[in-house]
Structures are given as structure tokens and as C-alpha cells.
Amino acid sequence: MQFVSCNLQHLCRRAIRNLCEPNSVYKQIFRRFTVTVRLADFSKWGTTKKNRKLKIQITQDMADPKIEEILSPLRDGVKEQGDYVRKLKSNGAPELDIKVAVAELKHRKKLLEEKELSFSQTILFDRARMEDLLKRRFFFDQSFAIYGGISGQFDFGPMGCAFKTNLLNTWRSFFILEEQMLEVDCSILTPEPVLQASGHVERFADLMVKDVKTGECFRLDHLIKSHLKKVISDKKTNENVSRECEDIITKLDGMTKEKMAEVMSKFNIKSPITGNDLTEPMEFNLMFGTQIGPSGLVKGFLRPETAQGIFVNFKRLLSFNQDRLPFAAAQIGNAFRNEISPRSGLLRVREFTMAEIEYFYHPDERNHPKFDDIKDLSVLLYTDLNQMDGKGAEYMTLHQAVSHEIIKNETLAYFMGRIYLFLIKVGIDPKRLRFRQHMQNEMAHYACDCWDAECLTSYGWIECVGCADRSCYDLEQHARATGVKLVAERKLPVPATVEKLEIVPNKVIIGKTFKKHSKFVLETLENSGTSNVRAMESELNLHGQIEISLPDDSTVFITKDMIEIKRYKKTIHVEEVIPYVIEPSFGIGRIMYAIFEHNFKVREGDEKRTYFSLPPIVAPLKCSVLPLSGNNEFVPFVKQLSQNLTKVDVSHKVDDSSGSIGRRYARTDEIAIPFGITIDFDTLKVPHTATLRERDSMGQVRINLDEIPDIVRDLSNGKLTWSEVEEKYPKFEQQETTETK
């Protein structure tokens, strides 16, 4: 990596020879120590690392009859298994049977996807080289690196911080300002009852195992997958065992704790670090627990998502919006998940930034007033039906998707369109972007429908944005837990007479029958809605008893003598409704990583030069100011230009260091600066002009110095395009020399 003059060899020989003699250290030798250094050839950085040439396969149109002939039997196999899963669900089959069938469905889908990818366009991506550039220019790096670092935690450097800030500002402008949302900033520390009501305390967990001697923890599915891949890669492994391992890897997501334990036992899986035995699988809640206050009596958690802060403030937000639906609230902030085995850089971390929206609307009014603005947008949709039937993702307009009830909610479709436009605006490649619908078995506990905006990277398809229909789950849960009505009211145009059903419990009989559980039984009965009461009445008349679930998930039977159901009619002038919620949730770190990959470029004709082709609107700095040389006559022009750029809010960097102008261009390209202003000897002449260079095309134009700040500002904000600038101003032709000496 470095070239050292031959004088160094002679110097070292003299030093060693003299050091061998007693009391004869020649300090003067080291004062004359000189080294000639040549800059590294960065194209060879990381050549010994993995991930030098990763294949990224972009799915092509599979309409070719020859390709379809090969894929058809695999599609039929997936469809057959998908139909079988549907049949099991409709017949109310045991959950274990459904999980086994779903695992087999995933296995068949995997075989089909692998065959489809074999017909895809393949591009090679040098992830190691990109990571070298990110680290060298300190976009981000591991936190506490001088102490050895902590996995799953990262610090953003100057360029990474500026890029993230610009990305969030663009998000705020695109969503909060354009959609007139209500922004909040809620507490990170969350009391336990809030997350108990939301379901996170009970359900937010992964399976893990521990080293019995050291206590080292491993996420179980990752451990099994890693071990079986090593078994497959072992040349001594026979074909049947390899096939079995591949089958297990495919079905891992649907495996139960008991099944994973069997796999561990069968393949004798040990700790990958020490080789020690491992414990039985155990559930691990992913939330960071803490105590609030000095007594330690108030248990809390660092929030795993920002959404709950919005839900618990629903009444205040509704009041601020003059008690009208629909409205949207938004929040940007950090969330925390205690990942068992964080990996893949920014993709799986323990502390991350989220930008979330909660759009509250009347459940009977699912149309969105601005849907016509995006209805003709064509997006790549990978529906749950296509996944079940073995078909690939398909392009269609959002209007078609809503009309065919592929997306059943027009408001959900509207936000999917807005998410798509935002991601394209900030630098995601539209050819590597799709929306995948969650299958029923992977749906979050709070969602009734969910689509993920997924970006194709060297790690495969990764979820960057989730867009979920949460119905009224969260508001109902918090209302039940607190006794506070979280509803919206709407004045009816005409008063309505409605039938009300009310449960009158016999507290004496309930108390004697259920004793210490009677309080929970009474609360459950009191919180039953009209529709539930009507169903309970039918069940009682038919069978003489009903089964109800209590808050602790136990069940009890209620007989006719325990309750009386009263009916009465009531005239109402105001309708009370629990609003439904659409939630777009953005993982900012994941979006940043996908943008890095989609915009990492190698300069054509010069493989030593790499750069990030980030859109100007999110670029860390908007322009650089480069005096051609160290001539003192350039100083006042550089100073004045810098002041003028600052006045119009254009972030910039003055690079008056030594080196050729080509080398300085290369340095600014590496940190994604889209425009470069060069002060040269023609600038000294009247009228004063300078050259403006565009990073991606390397094209240059000559512009009056006074005009440049406004032009760069408009280019950075997207109000002006580079082609428009080239049409208006004369081109400046000069060959860039980038050789490093």
C-alpha cells in the first residue's frame, strides 16, 4: 500500500548495527528519517475481505414461454400447497398442523424463487469496497470502537449525520408539511402497563439459547441457519443430508420451539465460539427493561416503537384538530430493541431512528380525498395470493389494485403510493423496490393487513417501510386498560333510534362462583360491546352457557343465572366511533443503507475512483468551493462566495488544500457532494465568473459569480435541473486529471 524509498533499507541496517553496540544509540539518524509515500490504490482495498463480488439478481419479466414451461411445475406445487393451507384454516385445523403446512409452502416458494432468480439479470456489487469508503470517510462506524465496540450500535460521523438530517428533513417536508400532519415528540421511557396493553410485553420475543459455561447468548434461528450452512458447505456431507439441511433452513420461520430443539439435538449444535453445550431454547423479550425513579418500584421499558406515544395522546390530538376525523399524527425518534445477535450493519441494530405516521379515520370512510393524485402510479406488488400460488410480483397501478380488492383500503393504497414516491425521491432505485403483502401467519398482533416496501440489496430483499392497517386495535386496548374512552364523535344529520343491550350481572352468584377472579369477570362483562352482547345472548339461549376470555388469557363459563341482558331503545344525536388507523412506519437506518448501495458508483474509465451518487436533496453537503491553487488573489473571492452560499442556506465545504483540482474533485465525490465551484484565474477578470461542476456527469459550465448561490440552492431543492443549467450557460471544457502521485 505504501512505497518507501530505498534509503529506508540503508537507514534501518545502520540503526540495527549501531544498536547492537553498547551505549551507542545514534539519535541523529532518526532526525534525518524521511519517507516518500504514494497514495493508496483504493481499488485494491479490502481485496482479502469477503463480499468483494456479491451477486444481486434483479427479477425480469417471466413471460417467455420457454421460461414459463420450466417454472410451471414449480408454480403448480406452490399453488397446491397454498390451497392446502387455505383448506386447513377454513376447517379450523390445529395450529401445529397449519404451521407445518405453511413451512412446506415456504420451502416450495424458496425452490421457485431460486429457479426464477436463475433467469434474472445479475449485477455484481462490491460491498466490501463500499464499506471501506463509508468507514474511511466516517459516514458511520461502530460505537465505542476504541473500547472494542458494541455490536448493533453505530455512531454517525459528520457526513452520515448530515445525510441523515437531510433525509429526515425531506421526510418531514414530504409528509408532515404536505399532508398537514400533527407532529409530536413523546417520551422514550415507557411505563410497563402501556406496553402490556399494546401486547408488546407478552408477544415481543425471539427464541435464544445460552452457552452453559460462559453465558454467551445466541438467537436460535440464526444459530441453526449458520450451523447448517457449514454442514452443507462441508465436502464430506452427503447429498441427502445437504438436502435435509436446506429443507430445514427454508422452514425455520415456521418452526416451533420444540422442533428447533430437535434440530439442535440431531445436528449436535454447540456454541460456535467455545464449542460448549447450549441450554434448551427459551423466549427472550426484545425490549430493554428499566426502573423509573430511585425506588425501583415503577417498571418501564425503552420504547420498541414510537407509535404508542401517539395512541395514548389521541384525545389531545383529536381536540387539537377540532374533534374532526380524519387526521394524521407523526413522530420522529429513536426506538430500542435488544436484538440477540445484531448483524448486517445498519439493517439489524439495537438503537435506531424511526419516522412513524398514524392516520386516524372513520371506519366507514376508507376513501382518501387525494387518492386521484397517485391512482395511476404503477408499482411492483407481491401479494399474499401470489406468494401462496407460486407467482411472482406484478406491476399494476394503485387504482387497479384497489378496484380488484388486492389492496382493500383506498387510504392504505394512498399511503403506499406516497411511500413509493418518497423512496424514489431520496435515491432508491425503482427497479429494486417492491411492496410485499404479509401472509396471515406473519402478520403482527396489531395488524389486519400490512404491506412492506422492500429494497433489493446485496443482503437480499430488506424491509425498509411497513404500511399497516392497525384497525382500532391500539385505541381499544388502551381504552380497556385505562377506562378512558378513546373515541371520536360525529353529529348525525338526523337523530337515530338505536337498540341498546346491557348486561346486568348477578354479583352475588359471580362472587361465590369465581371468588378472587370475580373482579376480572365483572370487568370483562362490563366492557362487552353491543355486538358481543348480542352474540352472547344467542349463545346462552342455544347452549345455556357461554365461554369468555379474561385479561390473563384464562377462560370461564357464564351461565344464565349469572347475568341478565336488558334491551332498551335510545335516541342519539351524536355517533361515537373508535377510529381505525393506517400506520406507515419508516426505518431510517435501513433506508440509508439501501440508498448507499443503490448509489455507490465506480467512475467509468477509472476504477480507482468511487463515489456516492446521492440526490442533491439528501446529499450531506450541497457544494464544494475549490480555489484552483494557493494564489492569495483567490482568497477574497472564496470568502465572499462562502458567505453568499451561507446566506441562502446552502451547506458547503471549502477545500483549499494542496493537490490537483482533479484529486480534490475526487475527494468531494467520495462524500457525495453533487456540485463543485472552482475559483480560477478567469475569476479575477471582470465580470467575475466561476465554473460549476456536476458530480455524476462531470459536466461544467461557466456562470457569473453572483448568480451561483441561487442556482446551487435551486439545484439542491429540485427546483432546477442540471440539463436546464447546461442549456442556459456556456459549457466549460477541461479534462480532469485524477492520477495520484
Short mmCIF file of C-alpha atoms in Angstrom, two decimals, residues 40-355:
data_model
loop_
_atom_site.label_atom_id
_atom_site.label_comp_id
_atom_site.label_asym_id
_atom_site.label_seq_id
_atom_site.Cartn_x
_atom_site.Cartn_y
_atom_site.Cartn_z
CA ALA A 40 -3.04 4.01 -1.93
CA ASP A 41 -4.71 2.38 -4.89
CA PHE A 42 -8.16 2.27 -3.30
CA SER A 43 -9.43 -0.13 -5.96
CA LYS A 44 -7.47 -2.84 -4.12
CA TRP A 45 -8.69 -2.01 -0.63
CA GLY A 46 -10.33 -4.95 1.08
CA THR A 47 -9.21 -7.49 -1.52
CA THR A 48 -8.69 -10.05 1.22
CA LYS A 49 -12.18 -9.45 2.62
CA LYS A 50 -15.34 -11.35 1.90
CA ASN A 51 -18.18 -9.73 -0.03
CA ARG A 52 -15.95 -8.41 -2.80
CA LYS A 53 -18.23 -9.55 -5.63
CA LEU A 54 -21.78 -10.18 -4.48
CA LYS A 55 -24.47 -11.10 -6.98
CA ILE A 56 -27.65 -9.02 -6.93
CA GLN A 57 -30.32 -10.56 -9.12
CA ILE A 58 -32.98 -8.21 -10.49
CA THR A 59 -36.09 -10.16 -11.45
CA GLN A 60 -37.02 -9.95 -15.13
CA ASP A 61 -40.31 -10.44 -16.95
CA MET A 62 -41.01 -14.20 -16.89
CA ALA A 63 -43.42 -14.07 -19.87
CA ASP A 64 -41.03 -16.01 -22.14
CA PRO A 65 -42.86 -19.32 -22.99
CA LYS A 66 -39.65 -21.36 -22.61
CA ILE A 67 -39.02 -19.94 -19.14
CA GLU A 68 -42.66 -20.41 -18.16
CA GLU A 69 -42.51 -24.06 -19.25
CA ILE A 70 -39.68 -24.66 -16.76
CA LEU A 71 -41.31 -22.70 -13.95
CA SER A 72 -44.85 -24.08 -14.41
CA PRO A 73 -44.40 -27.35 -12.41
CA LEU A 74 -42.87 -25.38 -9.51
CA ARG A 75 -45.72 -22.84 -9.59
CA ASP A 76 -48.26 -25.69 -9.53
CA GLY A 77 -46.53 -27.20 -6.49
CA VAL A 78 -46.70 -23.89 -4.62
CA LYS A 79 -50.35 -23.36 -5.59
CA GLU A 80 -51.26 -26.89 -4.47
CA GLN A 81 -49.68 -26.32 -1.06
CA GLY A 82 -51.24 -22.84 -0.81
CA ASP A 83 -54.69 -24.32 -1.41
CA TYR A 84 -53.97 -26.93 1.26
CA VAL A 85 -53.07 -24.20 3.78
CA ARG A 86 -56.30 -22.35 3.00
CA LYS A 87 -58.29 -25.55 3.45
CA LEU A 88 -56.72 -26.19 6.85
CA LYS A 89 -57.53 -22.67 8.01
CA SER A 90 -61.12 -22.78 6.77
CA ASN A 91 -61.66 -26.15 8.51
CA GLY A 92 -60.27 -24.84 11.80
CA ALA A 93 -57.35 -27.30 11.84
CA PRO A 94 -54.97 -27.36 14.84
CA GLU A 95 -52.42 -24.56 14.84
CA LEU A 96 -49.48 -27.00 14.72
CA ASP A 97 -50.82 -28.63 11.51
CA ILE A 98 -51.18 -25.19 9.92
CA LYS A 99 -47.61 -24.23 10.90
CA VAL A 100 -46.23 -27.44 9.34
CA ALA A 101 -48.20 -26.82 6.14
CA VAL A 102 -47.03 -23.19 6.00
CA ALA A 103 -43.40 -24.31 6.45
CA GLU A 104 -43.78 -26.68 3.49
CA LEU A 105 -45.33 -23.82 1.48
CA LYS A 106 -42.31 -21.63 2.24
CA HIS A 107 -39.98 -24.43 1.16
CA ARG A 108 -41.72 -24.74 -2.21
CA LYS A 109 -41.72 -20.96 -2.61
CA LYS A 110 -37.97 -20.92 -1.96
CA LEU A 111 -37.34 -23.51 -4.70
CA LEU A 112 -39.46 -21.47 -7.13
CA GLU A 113 -37.70 -18.19 -6.26
CA GLU A 114 -34.27 -19.77 -6.72
CA LYS A 115 -35.27 -21.01 -10.17
CA GLU A 116 -36.72 -17.59 -11.07
CA LEU A 117 -33.51 -15.89 -9.94
CA SER A 118 -31.51 -18.16 -12.25
CA PHE A 119 -33.27 -16.41 -15.16
CA SER A 120 -32.76 -12.92 -13.69
CA GLN A 121 -30.42 -10.13 -14.64
CA THR A 122 -27.36 -10.39 -12.40
CA ILE A 123 -25.24 -7.43 -11.34
CA LEU A 124 -22.06 -7.68 -9.28
CA PHE A 125 -21.73 -5.49 -6.23
CA ASP A 126 -18.56 -4.86 -4.24
CA ARG A 127 -19.96 -4.46 -0.73
CA ALA A 128 -16.52 -4.56 0.94
CA ARG A 129 -15.31 -1.64 -1.13
CA MET A 130 -18.40 0.40 -0.34
CA GLU A 131 -18.00 -0.32 3.37
CA ASP A 132 -14.34 0.75 3.16
CA LEU A 133 -15.41 4.09 1.68
CA LEU A 134 -18.14 4.59 4.32
CA LYS A 135 -15.65 3.90 7.10
CA ARG A 136 -12.76 5.87 5.60
CA ARG A 137 -14.94 8.96 5.11
CA PHE A 138 -16.62 8.35 8.50
CA PHE A 139 -20.21 8.21 7.32
CA PHE A 140 -20.71 5.84 10.24
CA ASP A 141 -18.71 3.41 12.35
CA GLN A 142 -19.18 1.11 15.32
CA SER A 143 -19.89 2.84 18.61
CA PHE A 144 -17.17 2.86 21.30
CA ALA A 145 -14.68 1.41 18.82
CA ILE A 146 -11.63 2.26 20.96
CA TYR A 147 -13.11 0.02 23.69
CA GLY A 148 -13.65 -2.82 21.25
CA GLY A 149 -17.08 -1.69 20.07
CA ILE A 150 -20.60 -2.88 20.87
CA SER A 151 -22.40 -4.93 18.22
CA GLY A 152 -25.62 -3.43 16.94
CA GLN A 153 -24.70 0.15 17.84
CA PHE A 154 -23.28 2.76 15.45
CA ASP A 155 -22.13 6.38 15.54
CA PHE A 156 -22.69 8.66 12.56
CA GLY A 157 -19.80 10.87 11.54
CA PRO A 158 -20.09 14.36 10.00
CA MET A 159 -21.21 13.16 6.56
CA GLY A 160 -23.50 10.43 7.91
CA CYS A 161 -25.08 12.85 10.36
CA ALA A 162 -25.67 15.47 7.65
CA PHE A 163 -27.12 12.84 5.29
CA LYS A 164 -29.46 11.54 7.99
CA THR A 165 -30.56 15.08 8.89
CA ASN A 166 -31.31 15.91 5.25
CA LEU A 167 -33.22 12.63 4.83
CA LEU A 168 -35.37 13.39 7.88
CA ASN A 169 -35.95 16.98 6.77
CA THR A 170 -37.08 15.70 3.36
CA TRP A 171 -39.41 13.21 5.10
CA ARG A 172 -40.81 15.96 7.30
CA SER A 173 -41.44 18.20 4.29
CA PHE A 174 -42.87 15.39 2.12
CA PHE A 175 -45.26 14.02 4.71
CA ILE A 176 -45.82 16.35 7.67
CA LEU A 177 -45.94 19.63 5.72
CA GLU A 178 -47.62 18.40 2.54
CA GLU A 179 -50.22 16.31 4.39
CA GLN A 180 -50.66 18.84 7.23
CA MET A 181 -49.93 16.28 9.94
CA LEU A 182 -49.67 16.93 13.66
CA GLU A 183 -46.12 16.30 14.86
CA VAL A 184 -45.40 15.14 18.40
CA ASP A 185 -42.29 14.17 20.36
CA CYS A 186 -43.10 11.66 23.09
CA SER A 187 -41.13 10.12 25.93
CA ILE A 188 -38.74 7.24 25.25
CA LEU A 189 -39.18 5.79 28.76
CA THR A 190 -42.48 3.91 28.74
CA PRO A 191 -44.26 2.50 31.84
CA GLU A 192 -44.93 -1.24 31.75
CA PRO A 193 -48.78 -1.00 31.76
CA VAL A 194 -48.70 0.89 28.43
CA LEU A 195 -46.76 -1.89 26.69
CA GLN A 196 -48.80 -4.58 28.44
CA ALA A 197 -51.93 -3.08 26.91
CA SER A 198 -50.34 -2.83 23.47
CA GLY A 199 -49.29 -6.51 23.59
CA HIS A 200 -45.52 -5.93 23.48
CA VAL A 201 -44.76 -7.37 26.93
CA GLU A 202 -46.40 -10.66 26.04
CA ARG A 203 -45.60 -11.07 22.35
CA PHE A 204 -42.43 -9.14 21.56
CA ALA A 205 -39.94 -12.03 21.86
CA ASP A 206 -37.45 -14.24 19.99
CA LEU A 207 -36.07 -17.68 20.82
CA MET A 208 -32.49 -17.90 22.08
CA VAL A 209 -30.02 -20.33 23.67
CA LYS A 210 -27.09 -19.77 26.06
CA ASP A 211 -23.61 -21.24 26.39
CA VAL A 212 -23.90 -23.27 29.62
CA LYS A 213 -20.44 -22.21 30.81
CA THR A 214 -19.86 -18.65 29.56
CA GLY A 215 -23.48 -17.45 29.35
CA GLU A 216 -22.98 -16.20 25.77
CA CYS A 217 -26.38 -15.82 24.06
CA PHE A 218 -27.32 -16.75 20.51
CA ARG A 219 -30.51 -16.15 18.59
CA LEU A 220 -31.69 -19.67 17.84
CA ASP A 221 -32.87 -19.38 14.23
CA HIS A 222 -29.67 -17.57 13.22
CA LEU A 223 -27.53 -20.16 15.01
CA ILE A 224 -29.26 -23.11 13.34
CA LYS A 225 -29.06 -21.47 9.93
CA SER A 226 -25.35 -20.69 10.31
CA HIS A 227 -24.53 -24.23 11.53
CA LEU A 228 -26.48 -25.96 8.76
CA LYS A 229 -24.84 -23.81 6.10
CA LYS A 230 -21.46 -25.01 7.36
CA VAL A 231 -22.71 -28.60 7.19
CA ILE A 232 -23.84 -28.05 3.59
CA SER A 233 -20.51 -26.49 2.59
CA ASP A 234 -18.53 -29.41 4.08
CA LYS A 235 -17.32 -31.62 1.23
CA LYS A 236 -17.81 -34.73 3.40
CA THR A 237 -21.56 -34.10 3.72
CA ASN A 238 -23.60 -36.44 1.50
CA GLU A 239 -26.34 -35.20 -0.80
CA ASN A 240 -29.27 -36.41 1.35
CA VAL A 241 -28.00 -34.59 4.44
CA SER A 242 -27.39 -31.41 2.42
CA ARG A 243 -30.91 -31.56 1.05
CA GLU A 244 -32.31 -32.07 4.56
CA CYS A 245 -30.33 -29.08 5.85
CA GLU A 246 -31.62 -26.86 3.03
CA ASP A 247 -35.15 -28.01 3.78
CA ILE A 248 -34.76 -27.10 7.48
CA ILE A 249 -33.31 -23.65 6.64
CA THR A 250 -36.30 -22.94 4.40
CA LYS A 251 -38.80 -23.95 7.10
CA LEU A 252 -37.08 -22.21 10.04
CA ASP A 253 -39.51 -19.27 10.21
CA GLY A 254 -42.47 -21.55 10.89
CA MET A 255 -40.76 -23.88 13.35
CA THR A 256 -41.92 -24.27 16.94
CA LYS A 257 -39.59 -24.14 19.94
CA GLU A 258 -39.80 -27.93 20.29
CA LYS A 259 -38.96 -28.55 16.62
CA MET A 260 -35.91 -26.27 16.82
CA ALA A 261 -34.75 -28.15 19.92
CA GLU A 262 -34.95 -31.40 17.92
CA VAL A 263 -32.81 -29.88 15.15
CA MET A 264 -30.21 -28.77 17.71
CA SER A 265 -30.07 -32.27 19.15
CA LYS A 266 -29.95 -34.06 15.80
CA PHE A 267 -27.07 -31.97 14.41
CA ASN A 268 -25.31 -31.68 17.78
CA ILE A 269 -25.19 -27.89 17.62
CA LYS A 270 -22.74 -26.35 20.09
CA SER A 271 -21.61 -22.83 20.85
CA PRO A 272 -19.85 -21.53 17.71
CA ILE A 273 -17.38 -19.60 19.89
CA THR A 274 -16.35 -22.09 22.61
CA GLY A 275 -17.78 -25.42 21.45
CA ASN A 276 -19.61 -25.74 24.79
CA ASP A 277 -23.09 -27.21 25.23
CA LEU A 278 -26.12 -24.95 24.90
CA THR A 279 -29.23 -24.57 27.03
CA GLU A 280 -32.72 -25.51 25.91
CA PRO A 281 -34.43 -22.84 23.78
CA MET A 282 -36.02 -20.02 25.77
CA GLU A 283 -38.07 -16.95 24.88
CA PHE A 284 -36.31 -13.59 25.17
CA ASN A 285 -38.28 -10.34 25.23
CA LEU A 286 -36.63 -7.85 22.89
CA MET A 287 -37.44 -4.76 24.94
CA PHE A 288 -34.88 -3.04 27.16
CA GLY A 289 -36.27 -3.10 30.71
CA THR A 290 -35.51 -0.43 33.30
CA GLN A 291 -36.79 1.05 36.56
CA ILE A 292 -38.24 4.55 36.61
CA GLY A 293 -37.33 6.55 39.70
CA PRO A 294 -34.98 5.84 42.63
CA SER A 295 -37.25 3.34 44.40
CA GLY A 296 -37.13 0.88 41.51
CA LEU A 297 -40.81 0.10 42.04
CA VAL A 298 -42.05 1.57 38.75
CA LYS A 299 -41.06 -0.83 36.00
CA GLY A 300 -40.63 0.52 32.48
CA PHE A 301 -39.04 -0.10 29.10
CA LEU A 302 -37.23 1.86 26.43
CA ARG A 303 -39.89 2.12 23.74
CA PRO A 304 -39.70 -0.54 20.97
CA GLU A 305 -41.64 1.76 18.60
CA THR A 306 -42.73 5.38 18.60
CA ALA A 307 -46.40 4.65 17.85
CA GLN A 308 -47.66 4.13 21.40
CA GLY A 309 -46.86 7.73 22.36
CA ILE A 310 -49.28 8.88 19.65
CA PHE A 311 -52.05 6.48 20.67
CA VAL A 312 -52.03 7.47 24.35
CA ASN A 313 -52.25 11.15 23.29
CA PHE A 314 -55.15 10.51 20.89
CA LYS A 315 -57.71 12.56 22.85
CA ARG A 316 -55.45 15.62 22.98
CA LEU A 317 -54.65 15.36 19.28
CA LEU A 318 -58.31 14.93 18.35
CA SER A 319 -59.19 18.00 20.41
CA PHE A 320 -56.40 20.00 18.74
CA ASN A 321 -57.91 19.02 15.37
CA GLN A 322 -61.30 20.46 16.42
CA ASP A 323 -62.62 16.95 17.14
CA ARG A 324 -62.69 16.10 13.43
CA LEU A 325 -61.69 12.98 11.53
CA PRO A 326 -59.64 12.14 9.56
CA PHE A 327 -56.30 13.47 10.77
CA ALA A 328 -52.72 12.22 10.94
CA ALA A 329 -50.11 12.46 13.68
CA ALA A 330 -46.40 11.85 13.10
CA GLN A 331 -43.30 11.35 15.19
CA ILE A 332 -39.57 11.04 14.51
CA GLY A 333 -37.45 9.49 17.23
CA ASN A 334 -35.29 6.65 18.45
CA ALA A 335 -36.58 3.21 19.40
CA PHE A 336 -34.78 0.29 21.03
CA ARG A 337 -34.83 -3.47 20.55
CA ASN A 338 -32.45 -5.72 22.44
CA GLU A 339 -31.52 -7.87 19.44
CA ILE A 340 -29.95 -11.19 20.44
CA SER A 341 -27.50 -11.20 17.54
CA PRO A 342 -27.40 -7.88 15.67
CA ARG A 343 -25.78 -8.08 12.24
CA SER A 344 -25.64 -6.66 8.71
CA GLY A 345 -24.54 -3.15 9.66
CA LEU A 346 -27.42 -0.68 9.87
CA LEU A 347 -30.00 -3.33 8.98
CA ARG A 348 -30.30 -5.01 12.39
CA VAL A 349 -29.32 -2.78 15.30
CA ARG A 350 -30.32 -2.24 18.93
CA GLU A 351 -30.94 1.51 18.70
CA PHE A 352 -32.48 3.00 15.59
CA THR A 353 -34.39 6.01 14.32
CA MET A 354 -37.99 5.63 13.22
CA ALA A 355 -40.35 8.01 11.47
#
